[in-house]
Amino acid sequence: MNVYKISGRIGQGAHGIVMKAINVKTNREVALKRINYRRPSELVPMHVFREILCLKLVDHHFVVELLDVFTHSLGCVLVFDFMPSGLAEMIQDDEFELGEAEIKSYMLMLLSGISHIHSMHIMHRDLKPANLLIDKYGILKIADFGLGRLYHHNQTVVYSHQVATRWYRAPELLYSARHYDKGVDLWAVGCIFAEMLTRTPLFPGENDIEQLALVLYTLGTPTETTWPGLSSLPDYNKIVFPESPGIPFPELLPDSDFEIVDLISQFLCYDSSKRPTAIEAMHNAYFFKKPTPCPLCNMPKPKADHRRQLANKPSFLNVDSSMEEIFQDLNELISYELSSSSSQSSDLSDDSSSSSCSLPTMTRHSYIRRLLRKKIKKGCFKTQSLDSLSDKSKEKRSKLSRSLSFLCFASCATSRLH
């Protein structure tokens, strides 16, 4: 540890903290990922062992390089090159142009790295913008192999379903599949691709049930035809959602060319065996039409303090980024309903014994959920309220309208556990 001089803190994860440091012998800027063990007598935790193993096996230009590993105090330290930013920050920072040429280059770097990882029979299992780092030259590097796992084509091998960050988790994992393959990584690639195009997460669920609801509502209700083996998944019979026809991809990705819509729809396929491999995706027509991918030497280059600069900016908000923000806009949409809440409270009650005095005890969000469920189910929601929001753009009104429909869809889900 004496070789490194700590110069700052980069961030903190579930298993430890990441510090910025300088190698005093070489003057090289590095990132130190310090992982603390839970107990002094504990051996190297499995997730640490797997991360080290995966990084030792993988040697690729678009994957972070493990420079060193050493024990320290009650844990160990992994040493990497310092990366001033990540794809999450590049998406969030509107000062950086994310044109189609830049997105194509990021996608090709990601797919090239994933192709090599999969060729080594490794599943990453936690691909997301925050785990795709950007170096000072603008080059994307796949990082954080804490959930990485060697995989086998033998479908009898059992894996954990509690992997991947929720917003990028493949539907088979949401249904608790224990047998899966590299297709879970390709689903995440599709989510990342869509997020770069819209600069907002495609499926921002706040819990596992809501995440599954978002996927089913957006892509449409799957069947055994579109998803062979669906009914045999462990959690398939635990909850049922109303039928959804799905949202056409051109609506989700307005102004996107056919090639973009086609490639994303291939990644976001329920049947994982039909998702394109990374190599197949790299040969998609999308990457060969103009504008051509941005040369790597011309990619946006983040400053050394990009993360700190971004932290001082106002939060990046979008109507699709969280249910909290959706509710803020929904409050405006149904303000005319809330103004007469006293007369409506009896209509909201699920049984005749409830009275209007129970309304104040509800949370505002619970009230809105129940109101939307009643109103939309009866087909009496006043859609003209959308037009009254003159300060909202047409696109935002469209997103809010979809949010209303989704809330109704999710609230109508019924459990099969009882």
CSV table of C-alpha atoms in Angstrom, one decimal, residues 42-259:
chain,number,residue,atom,x,y,z
A,42,GLU,CA,-13.1,-15.1,6.3
A,43,LEU,CA,-11.3,-16.4,3.2
A,44,VAL,CA,-11.5,-14.5,-0.1
A,45,PRO,CA,-15.3,-14.0,-0.7
A,46,MET,CA,-16.6,-15.8,-3.8
A,47,HIS,CA,-17.6,-12.6,-5.6
A,48,VAL,CA,-14.0,-11.3,-5.1
A,49,PHE,CA,-12.5,-14.5,-6.3
A,50,ARG,CA,-14.7,-14.5,-9.4
A,51,GLU,CA,-13.9,-10.9,-10.2
A,52,ILE,CA,-10.2,-11.6,-10.0
A,53,LEU,CA,-10.5,-14.8,-12.0
A,54,CYS,CA,-12.6,-13.1,-14.8
A,55,LEU,CA,-10.2,-10.2,-15.0
A,56,LYS,CA,-7.2,-12.5,-15.2
A,57,LEU,CA,-8.8,-14.5,-18.0
A,58,VAL,CA,-9.9,-11.4,-20.0
A,59,ASP,CA,-7.3,-9.3,-21.8
A,60,HIS,CA,-9.0,-6.9,-24.2
A,61,HIS,CA,-8.8,-3.2,-25.2
A,62,PHE,CA,-12.4,-2.5,-24.2
A,63,VAL,CA,-12.2,-4.3,-20.8
A,64,VAL,CA,-10.5,-2.7,-17.7
A,65,GLU,CA,-7.1,-4.2,-16.9
A,66,LEU,CA,-6.4,-5.5,-13.4
A,67,LEU,CA,-3.0,-4.0,-12.7
A,68,ASP,CA,-2.4,-5.5,-9.2
A,69,VAL,CA,-4.0,-7.3,-6.3
A,70,PHE,CA,-2.9,-7.2,-2.7
A,71,THR,CA,-4.2,-7.8,0.8
A,72,HIS,CA,-4.7,-4.9,3.2
A,73,SER,CA,-6.0,-4.9,6.7
A,74,LEU,CA,-9.3,-7.0,6.8
A,75,GLY,CA,-9.7,-7.2,3.0
A,76,CYS,CA,-8.0,-6.9,-0.3
A,77,VAL,CA,-7.3,-4.1,-2.9
A,78,LEU,CA,-7.8,-4.4,-6.6
A,79,VAL,CA,-5.8,-1.9,-8.7
A,80,PHE,CA,-7.0,-0.5,-12.0
A,81,ASP,CA,-6.2,2.4,-14.3
A,82,PHE,CA,-8.0,5.6,-13.2
A,83,MET,CA,-11.1,6.3,-15.4
A,84,PRO,CA,-12.4,9.9,-15.1
A,85,SER,CA,-15.9,9.1,-16.1
A,86,GLY,CA,-18.4,6.4,-17.2
A,87,LEU,CA,-21.2,6.0,-19.7
A,88,ALA,CA,-23.7,6.8,-17.0
A,89,GLU,CA,-22.1,10.3,-16.6
A,90,MET,CA,-21.8,10.8,-20.3
A,91,ILE,CA,-25.5,10.1,-20.8
A,92,GLN,CA,-26.4,12.3,-17.9
A,93,ASP,CA,-24.2,15.3,-18.9
A,94,ASP,CA,-26.1,17.2,-21.6
A,95,GLU,CA,-22.9,19.1,-22.4
A,96,PHE,CA,-21.6,16.0,-24.2
A,97,GLU,CA,-23.0,15.4,-27.7
A,98,LEU,CA,-24.3,11.9,-28.0
A,99,GLY,CA,-25.1,11.8,-31.7
A,100,GLU,CA,-25.7,8.7,-33.7
A,101,ALA,CA,-22.0,8.5,-34.7
A,102,GLU,CA,-20.9,8.5,-31.0
A,103,ILE,CA,-23.5,6.1,-30.0
A,104,LYS,CA,-22.5,3.7,-32.7
A,105,SER,CA,-18.9,3.8,-31.5
A,106,TYR,CA,-19.9,3.2,-27.9
A,107,MET,CA,-22.0,0.3,-29.0
A,108,LEU,CA,-19.2,-1.2,-31.1
A,109,MET,CA,-16.7,-0.9,-28.2
A,110,LEU,CA,-19.2,-2.5,-25.9
A,111,LEU,CA,-20.1,-5.3,-28.3
A,112,SER,CA,-16.4,-6.0,-29.1
A,113,GLY,CA,-15.6,-6.3,-25.4
A,114,ILE,CA,-18.7,-8.5,-24.7
A,115,SER,CA,-17.8,-10.7,-27.6
A,116,HIS,CA,-14.4,-11.4,-26.2
A,117,ILE,CA,-15.8,-11.9,-22.7
A,118,HIS,CA,-18.3,-14.4,-24.0
A,119,SER,CA,-15.6,-16.2,-26.1
A,120,MET,CA,-13.9,-16.9,-22.7
A,121,HIS,CA,-17.2,-18.5,-21.5
A,122,ILE,CA,-17.8,-15.7,-19.0
A,123,MET,CA,-21.1,-14.0,-18.3
A,124,HIS,CA,-20.8,-10.5,-16.9
A,125,ARG,CA,-24.3,-10.4,-15.4
A,126,ASP,CA,-24.2,-6.8,-14.4
A,127,LEU,CA,-23.9,-4.7,-17.5
A,128,LYS,CA,-25.2,-1.1,-17.0
A,129,PRO,CA,-24.0,2.4,-17.9
A,130,ALA,CA,-22.4,2.8,-14.4
A,131,ASN,CA,-20.2,-0.3,-15.1
A,132,LEU,CA,-19.0,1.0,-18.5
A,133,LEU,CA,-16.1,3.3,-17.7
A,134,ILE,CA,-14.7,6.0,-20.0
A,135,ASP,CA,-10.9,6.7,-20.0
A,136,LYS,CA,-9.3,10.1,-20.6
A,137,TYR,CA,-9.1,9.3,-24.4
A,138,GLY,CA,-12.9,8.6,-24.6
A,139,ILE,CA,-12.5,4.8,-24.8
A,140,LEU,CA,-15.2,2.7,-23.2
A,141,LYS,CA,-14.0,-0.1,-20.8
A,142,ILE,CA,-16.2,-2.8,-19.4
A,143,ALA,CA,-15.7,-3.0,-15.6
A,144,ASP,CA,-17.0,-4.6,-12.3
A,145,PHE,CA,-16.9,-8.3,-12.7
A,146,GLY,CA,-18.2,-8.9,-9.2
A,147,LEU,CA,-21.1,-10.9,-10.6
A,148,GLY,CA,-19.1,-12.5,-13.4
A,149,ARG,CA,-19.4,-16.2,-13.8
A,150,LEU,CA,-18.0,-18.9,-16.0
A,151,TYR,CA,-20.9,-20.5,-17.9
A,152,HIS,CA,-21.5,-23.8,-19.6
A,153,HIS,CA,-23.7,-24.7,-22.5
A,154,ASN,CA,-25.0,-27.6,-20.3
A,155,GLN,CA,-28.4,-26.3,-19.3
A,156,THR,CA,-28.4,-28.5,-16.1
A,157,VAL,CA,-26.0,-26.0,-14.4
A,158,VAL,CA,-27.8,-23.9,-11.8
A,159,TYR,CA,-27.0,-20.2,-11.5
A,160,SER,CA,-28.3,-17.5,-9.1
A,161,HIS,CA,-31.2,-15.5,-10.5
A,162,GLN,CA,-30.4,-12.6,-8.1
A,163,VAL,CA,-27.9,-10.9,-10.4
A,164,ALA,CA,-27.9,-7.8,-12.6
A,165,THR,CA,-29.1,-4.4,-11.6
A,166,ARG,CA,-32.9,-4.3,-11.8
A,167,TRP,CA,-33.3,-1.9,-14.7
A,168,TYR,CA,-31.1,-4.0,-16.9
A,169,ARG,CA,-32.3,-7.5,-15.7
A,170,ALA,CA,-33.5,-9.9,-18.3
A,171,PRO,CA,-37.1,-11.1,-18.0
A,172,GLU,CA,-36.0,-14.7,-17.4
A,173,LEU,CA,-34.2,-13.5,-14.3
A,174,LEU,CA,-37.2,-11.5,-13.1
A,175,TYR,CA,-39.1,-14.8,-13.3
A,176,SER,CA,-36.3,-16.4,-11.2
A,177,ALA,CA,-34.8,-18.6,-13.9
A,178,ARG,CA,-31.9,-20.7,-12.6
A,179,HIS,CA,-30.8,-22.0,-16.0
A,180,TYR,CA,-29.7,-19.2,-18.4
A,181,ASP,CA,-26.8,-18.1,-20.5
A,182,LYS,CA,-25.0,-15.1,-22.0
A,183,GLY,CA,-28.4,-13.9,-23.4
A,184,VAL,CA,-28.8,-12.0,-20.1
A,185,ASP,CA,-25.9,-9.8,-21.1
A,186,LEU,CA,-27.4,-9.1,-24.5
A,187,TRP,CA,-30.7,-8.0,-23.0
A,188,ALA,CA,-28.7,-5.5,-20.9
A,189,VAL,CA,-27.0,-4.3,-24.0
A,190,GLY,CA,-30.3,-3.5,-25.6
A,191,CYS,CA,-31.4,-1.5,-22.5
A,192,ILE,CA,-28.1,0.4,-22.6
A,193,PHE,CA,-28.5,1.1,-26.3
A,194,ALA,CA,-32.0,2.5,-25.8
A,195,GLU,CA,-30.8,4.6,-22.9
A,196,MET,CA,-28.1,6.2,-25.0
A,197,LEU,CA,-30.7,7.1,-27.6
A,198,THR,CA,-33.2,8.6,-25.2
A,199,ARG,CA,-30.9,9.6,-22.4
A,200,THR,CA,-33.3,8.0,-19.9
A,201,PRO,CA,-33.6,4.4,-18.7
A,202,LEU,CA,-36.0,2.2,-20.7
A,203,PHE,CA,-37.3,0.1,-17.8
A,204,PRO,CA,-36.9,2.1,-14.5
A,205,GLY,CA,-38.7,-0.2,-12.1
A,206,GLU,CA,-38.5,0.6,-8.4
A,207,ASN,CA,-39.0,-3.1,-7.3
A,208,ASP,CA,-38.9,-6.5,-8.9
A,209,ILE,CA,-42.7,-6.7,-9.5
A,210,GLU,CA,-42.8,-3.2,-11.0
A,211,GLN,CA,-39.8,-4.1,-13.1
A,212,LEU,CA,-41.6,-7.1,-14.5
A,213,ALA,CA,-44.7,-5.1,-15.0
A,214,LEU,CA,-42.8,-2.4,-17.0
A,215,VAL,CA,-41.3,-5.1,-19.3
A,216,LEU,CA,-44.5,-6.9,-19.9
A,217,TYR,CA,-46.5,-3.7,-20.4
A,218,THR,CA,-43.9,-2.3,-22.9
A,219,LEU,CA,-43.1,-5.4,-24.9
A,220,GLY,CA,-46.5,-7.0,-24.6
A,221,THR,CA,-47.7,-10.1,-22.8
A,222,PRO,CA,-45.6,-13.1,-23.7
A,223,THR,CA,-46.9,-16.6,-24.6
A,224,GLU,CA,-45.4,-20.0,-25.0
A,225,THR,CA,-45.1,-19.2,-28.7
A,226,THR,CA,-43.1,-16.0,-28.2
A,227,TRP,CA,-41.2,-17.4,-25.2
A,228,PRO,CA,-40.9,-21.2,-25.1
A,229,GLY,CA,-40.6,-22.5,-21.6
A,230,LEU,CA,-42.2,-19.4,-20.1
A,231,SER,CA,-44.8,-21.3,-18.0
A,232,SER,CA,-42.1,-23.5,-16.4
A,233,LEU,CA,-40.2,-20.6,-14.9
A,234,PRO,CA,-40.1,-20.7,-11.1
A,235,ASP,CA,-42.1,-17.5,-10.5
A,236,TYR,CA,-44.4,-17.6,-13.5
A,237,ASN,CA,-47.4,-18.8,-11.5
A,238,LYS,CA,-46.9,-16.4,-8.6
A,239,ILE,CA,-48.4,-13.3,-10.2
A,240,VAL,CA,-50.5,-12.5,-13.2
A,241,PHE,CA,-50.8,-9.2,-15.0
A,242,PRO,CA,-53.5,-8.0,-17.3
A,243,GLU,CA,-53.0,-8.6,-21.0
A,244,SER,CA,-50.9,-5.9,-22.7
A,245,PRO,CA,-50.6,-5.5,-26.5
A,246,GLY,CA,-47.2,-3.7,-26.0
A,247,ILE,CA,-46.0,-0.4,-27.2
A,248,PRO,CA,-44.6,-0.2,-30.7
A,249,PHE,CA,-40.9,0.4,-30.7
A,250,PRO,CA,-41.2,3.5,-33.0
A,251,GLU,CA,-43.3,5.1,-30.3
A,252,LEU,CA,-40.7,4.2,-27.6
A,253,LEU,CA,-38.0,5.5,-29.8
A,254,PRO,CA,-39.5,8.4,-31.8
A,255,ASP,CA,-37.5,9.7,-34.8
A,256,SER,CA,-35.3,6.5,-34.8
A,257,ASP,CA,-34.5,4.8,-38.1
A,258,PHE,CA,-35.7,1.3,-38.9
A,259,GLU,CA,-32.3,-0.2,-38.3
